[in-house]
Short mmCIF file of C-alpha atoms in Angstrom, two decimals:
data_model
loop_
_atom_site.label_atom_id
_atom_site.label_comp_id
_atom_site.label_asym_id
_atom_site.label_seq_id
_atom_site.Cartn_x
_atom_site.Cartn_y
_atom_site.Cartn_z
CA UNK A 1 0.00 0.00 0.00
CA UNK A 2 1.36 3.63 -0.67
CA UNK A 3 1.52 6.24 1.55
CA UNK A 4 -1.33 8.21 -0.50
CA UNK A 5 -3.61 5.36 -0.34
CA UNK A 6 -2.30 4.69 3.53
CA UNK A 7 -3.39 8.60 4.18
CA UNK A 8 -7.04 8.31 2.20
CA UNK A 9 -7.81 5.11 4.46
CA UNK A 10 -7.22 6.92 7.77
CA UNK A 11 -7.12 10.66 7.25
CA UNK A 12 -8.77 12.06 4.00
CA UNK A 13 -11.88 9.59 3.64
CA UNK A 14 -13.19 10.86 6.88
CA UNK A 15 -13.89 14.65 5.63
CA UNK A 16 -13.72 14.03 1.87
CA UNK A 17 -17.33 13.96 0.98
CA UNK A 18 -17.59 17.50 3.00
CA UNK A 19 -14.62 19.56 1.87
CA UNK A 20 -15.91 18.58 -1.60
CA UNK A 21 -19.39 20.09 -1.12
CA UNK A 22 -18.16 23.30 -3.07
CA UNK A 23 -19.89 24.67 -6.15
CA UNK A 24 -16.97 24.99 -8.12
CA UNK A 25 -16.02 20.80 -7.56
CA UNK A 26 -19.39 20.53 -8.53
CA UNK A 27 -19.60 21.87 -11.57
CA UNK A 28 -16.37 20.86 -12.72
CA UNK A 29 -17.94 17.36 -12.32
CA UNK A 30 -20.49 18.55 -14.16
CA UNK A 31 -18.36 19.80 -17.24
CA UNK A 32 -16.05 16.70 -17.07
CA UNK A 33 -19.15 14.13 -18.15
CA UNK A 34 -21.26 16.14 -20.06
CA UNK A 35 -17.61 17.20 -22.25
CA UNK A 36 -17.24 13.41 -22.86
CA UNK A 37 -20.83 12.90 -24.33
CA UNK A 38 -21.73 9.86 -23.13
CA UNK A 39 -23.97 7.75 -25.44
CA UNK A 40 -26.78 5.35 -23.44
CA UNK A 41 -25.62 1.87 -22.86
CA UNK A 42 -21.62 2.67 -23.16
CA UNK A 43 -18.85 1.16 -20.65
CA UNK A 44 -16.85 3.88 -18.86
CA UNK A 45 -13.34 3.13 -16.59
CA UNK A 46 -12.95 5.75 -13.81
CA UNK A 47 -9.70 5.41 -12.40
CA UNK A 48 -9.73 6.88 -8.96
CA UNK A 49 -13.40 6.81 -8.11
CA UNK A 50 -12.91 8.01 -4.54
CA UNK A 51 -16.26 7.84 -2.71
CA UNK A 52 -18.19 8.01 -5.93
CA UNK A 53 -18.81 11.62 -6.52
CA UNK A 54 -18.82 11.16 -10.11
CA UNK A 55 -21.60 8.16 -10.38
CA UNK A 56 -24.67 9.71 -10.44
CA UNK A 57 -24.90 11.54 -13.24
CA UNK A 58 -22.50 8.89 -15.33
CA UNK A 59 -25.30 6.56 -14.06
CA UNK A 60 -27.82 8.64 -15.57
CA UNK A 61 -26.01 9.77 -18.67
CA UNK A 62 -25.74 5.63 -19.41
CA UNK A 63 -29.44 5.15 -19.18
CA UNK A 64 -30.68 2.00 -18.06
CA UNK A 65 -27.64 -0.48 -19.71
CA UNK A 66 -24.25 1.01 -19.14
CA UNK A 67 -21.47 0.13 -16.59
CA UNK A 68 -18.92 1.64 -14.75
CA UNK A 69 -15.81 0.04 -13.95
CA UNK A 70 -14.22 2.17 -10.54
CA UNK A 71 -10.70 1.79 -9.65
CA UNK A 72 -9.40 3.37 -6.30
CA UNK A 73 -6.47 2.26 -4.25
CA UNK A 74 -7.88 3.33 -1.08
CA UNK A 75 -10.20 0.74 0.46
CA UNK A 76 -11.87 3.46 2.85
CA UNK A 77 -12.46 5.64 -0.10
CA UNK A 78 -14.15 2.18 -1.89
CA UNK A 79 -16.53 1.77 1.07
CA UNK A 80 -18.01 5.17 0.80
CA UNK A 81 -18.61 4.51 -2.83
CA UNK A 82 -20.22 1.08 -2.70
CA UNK A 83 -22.42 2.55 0.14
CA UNK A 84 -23.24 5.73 -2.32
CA UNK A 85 -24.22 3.31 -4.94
CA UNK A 86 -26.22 1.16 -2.57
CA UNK A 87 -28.42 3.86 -1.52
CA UNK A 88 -28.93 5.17 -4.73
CA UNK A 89 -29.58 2.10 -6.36
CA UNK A 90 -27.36 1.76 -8.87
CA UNK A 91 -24.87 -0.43 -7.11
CA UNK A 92 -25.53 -3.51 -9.66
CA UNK A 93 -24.35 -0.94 -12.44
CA UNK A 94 -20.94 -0.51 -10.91
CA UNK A 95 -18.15 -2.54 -10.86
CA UNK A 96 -15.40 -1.83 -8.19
CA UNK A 97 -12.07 -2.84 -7.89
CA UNK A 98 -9.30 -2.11 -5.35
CA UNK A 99 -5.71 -1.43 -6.10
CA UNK A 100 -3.43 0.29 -7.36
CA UNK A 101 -3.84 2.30 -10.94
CA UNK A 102 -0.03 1.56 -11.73
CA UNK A 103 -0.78 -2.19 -11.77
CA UNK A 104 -4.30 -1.18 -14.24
CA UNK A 105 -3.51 -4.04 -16.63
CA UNK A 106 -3.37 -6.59 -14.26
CA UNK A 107 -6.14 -5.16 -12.04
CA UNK A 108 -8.61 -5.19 -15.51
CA UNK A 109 -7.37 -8.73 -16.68
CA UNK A 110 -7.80 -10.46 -13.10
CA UNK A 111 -11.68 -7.90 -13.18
CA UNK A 112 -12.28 -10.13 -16.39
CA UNK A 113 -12.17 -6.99 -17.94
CA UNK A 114 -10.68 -7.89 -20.89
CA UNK A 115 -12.82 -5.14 -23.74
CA UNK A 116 -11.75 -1.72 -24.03
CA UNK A 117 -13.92 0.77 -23.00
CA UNK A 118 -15.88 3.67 -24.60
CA UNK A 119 -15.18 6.18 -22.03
CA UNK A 120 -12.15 7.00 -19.41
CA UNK A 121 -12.55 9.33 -16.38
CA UNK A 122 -9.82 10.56 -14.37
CA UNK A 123 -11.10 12.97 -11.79
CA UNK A 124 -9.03 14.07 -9.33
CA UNK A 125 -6.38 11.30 -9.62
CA UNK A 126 -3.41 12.29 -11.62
CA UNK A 127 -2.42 15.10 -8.84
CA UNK A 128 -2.31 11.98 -6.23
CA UNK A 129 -0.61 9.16 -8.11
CA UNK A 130 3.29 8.37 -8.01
CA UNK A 131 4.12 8.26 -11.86
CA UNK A 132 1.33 10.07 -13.06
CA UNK A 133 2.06 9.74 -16.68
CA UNK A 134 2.58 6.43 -16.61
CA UNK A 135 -0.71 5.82 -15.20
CA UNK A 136 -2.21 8.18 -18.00
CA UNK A 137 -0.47 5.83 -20.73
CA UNK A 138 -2.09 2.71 -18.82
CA UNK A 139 -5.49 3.96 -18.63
CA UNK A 140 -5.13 5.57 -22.07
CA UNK A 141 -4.22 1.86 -23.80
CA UNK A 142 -8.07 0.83 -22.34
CA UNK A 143 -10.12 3.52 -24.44
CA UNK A 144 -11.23 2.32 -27.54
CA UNK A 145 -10.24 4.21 -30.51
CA UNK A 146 -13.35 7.04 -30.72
CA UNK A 147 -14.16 6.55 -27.22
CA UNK A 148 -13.78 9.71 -24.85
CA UNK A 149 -11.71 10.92 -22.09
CA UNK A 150 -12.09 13.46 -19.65
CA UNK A 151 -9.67 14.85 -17.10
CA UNK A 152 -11.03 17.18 -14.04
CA UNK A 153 -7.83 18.25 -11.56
CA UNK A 154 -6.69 21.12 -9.92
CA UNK A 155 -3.70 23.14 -11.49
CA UNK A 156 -1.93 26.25 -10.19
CA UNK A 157 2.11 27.12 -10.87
CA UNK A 158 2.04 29.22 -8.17
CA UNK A 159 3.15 28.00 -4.38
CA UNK A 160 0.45 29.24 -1.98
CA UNK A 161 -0.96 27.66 1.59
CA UNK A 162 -3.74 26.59 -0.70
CA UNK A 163 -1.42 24.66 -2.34
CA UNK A 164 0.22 23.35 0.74
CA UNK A 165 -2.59 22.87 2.35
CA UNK A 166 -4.29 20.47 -0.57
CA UNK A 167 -0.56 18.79 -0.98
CA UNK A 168 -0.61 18.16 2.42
CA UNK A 169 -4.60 17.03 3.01
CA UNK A 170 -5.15 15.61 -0.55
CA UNK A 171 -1.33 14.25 -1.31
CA UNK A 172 -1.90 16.01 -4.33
CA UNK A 173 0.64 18.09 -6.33
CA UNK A 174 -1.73 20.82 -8.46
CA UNK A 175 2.06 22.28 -10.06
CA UNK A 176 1.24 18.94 -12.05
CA UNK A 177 0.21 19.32 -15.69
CA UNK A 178 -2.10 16.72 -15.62
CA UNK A 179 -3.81 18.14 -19.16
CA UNK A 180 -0.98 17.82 -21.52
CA UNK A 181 -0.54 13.89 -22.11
CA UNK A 182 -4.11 14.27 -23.49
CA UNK A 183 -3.86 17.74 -24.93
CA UNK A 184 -0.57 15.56 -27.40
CA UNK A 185 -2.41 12.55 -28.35
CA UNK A 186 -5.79 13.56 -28.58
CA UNK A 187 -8.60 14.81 -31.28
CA UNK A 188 -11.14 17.45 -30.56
CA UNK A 189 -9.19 18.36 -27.50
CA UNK A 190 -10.47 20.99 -25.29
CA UNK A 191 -9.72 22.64 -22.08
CA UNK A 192 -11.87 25.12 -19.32
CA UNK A 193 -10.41 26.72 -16.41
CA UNK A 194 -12.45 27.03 -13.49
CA UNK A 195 -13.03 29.49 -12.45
CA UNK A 196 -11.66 31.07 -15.89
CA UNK A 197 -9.27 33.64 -13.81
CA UNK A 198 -6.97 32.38 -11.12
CA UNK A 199 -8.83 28.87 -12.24
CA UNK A 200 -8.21 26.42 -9.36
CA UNK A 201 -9.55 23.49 -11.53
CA UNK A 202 -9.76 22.51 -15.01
CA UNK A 203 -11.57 20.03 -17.42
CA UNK A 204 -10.32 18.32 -20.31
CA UNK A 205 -11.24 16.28 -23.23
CA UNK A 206 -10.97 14.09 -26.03
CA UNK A 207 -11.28 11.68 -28.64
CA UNK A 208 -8.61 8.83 -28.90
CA UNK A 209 -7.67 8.98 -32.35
#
């Protein structure tokens, strides 16, 4: 276990869900699936679900047929999102799977996930990961040619106590340019700041060529 997932378990699962009730988290979720245009009936990945923030409205932009596959190396973090999707009643849509997104291949293959998938989310993850690009290539290799992906992260250049503060909370370095692996590689690529001065967040997108 890494130290990130070691301080999700005990530390940052208990408050997550609250210090995330902010408008401007919430509508960067917001942007992130409705830029990837999910069709009814699709399969998405989300690597690094944490508690499941994203899952309602992916549920209901996949209608009544569509899965989610959720990746997240913290168990704690898991448990909150398997409890989310209880309640809500969507938990036999969503698959979850603990471990470690630099292992993805063997995660997926031991999942029986074994087709690509028409959609990839990664939300809040590639700030937290050790070898963040490498775990973009991983995930990457699983989108189908034509399917979507869409990045939501925080990004400033600027040291700050905000930026202490989330590296030392979240584990999560925002000096990270978490956009440009997809802004090389991909078509139709777009970007939004949030807010659009001294943006705090960002969405991307694209089609896998």
């Amino acid at each position: 276990m890494s130290y990130n997932a070691r301080l999700y378990d005990f530390l940052t699962s208990r408050y997550y869900d609250k210090q995330m009730d902010l408008e401007l988290v919430h509508e960067g979720r917001r942007r992130v699936v409705s830029a990837v245009n999910i069709d009814s009936g699709t399969r998405v990945l989300e690597v690094g679900c944490g508690t499941g923030l994203n899952q309602p409205m992916l549920i209901k932009a996949l209608g009544k047929t569509g899965q989610i596959v959720a990746i997240d190396a913290s168990i704690e973090m898991l448990r909150k999102a398997r409890l989310r999707a209880e309640e809500l009643g969507y938990a036999d849509r969503v698959k979850f799977i603990h471990g470690d997104a630099r292992q993805l291949d063997s995660l997926l293959k031991d999942a029986g996930e074994d087709e690509k998938f028409d959609t990839l989310f990664l939300t809040l993850i590639l700030t937290v990961v050790p070898n963040w690009r490498r775990v973009f290539e991983l995930a990457y290799a699983h989108l189908k040619i034509g399917g979507r992906c869409g990045i939501m992260d925080s990004y400033w250049t600027k040291s700050s106590l905000t930026h202490w503060l989330v590296r030392t909370l979240y584990a999560a370095d925002s000096k990270r340019p978490t956009f440009m692996p997809l802004q090389g590689i991909a078509a139709d690529y777009q970007i939004e700041l949030l807010p659009p001065k001294n943006s705090f967040f960002f969405v991307a997108s694209g089609t896998k060529r």
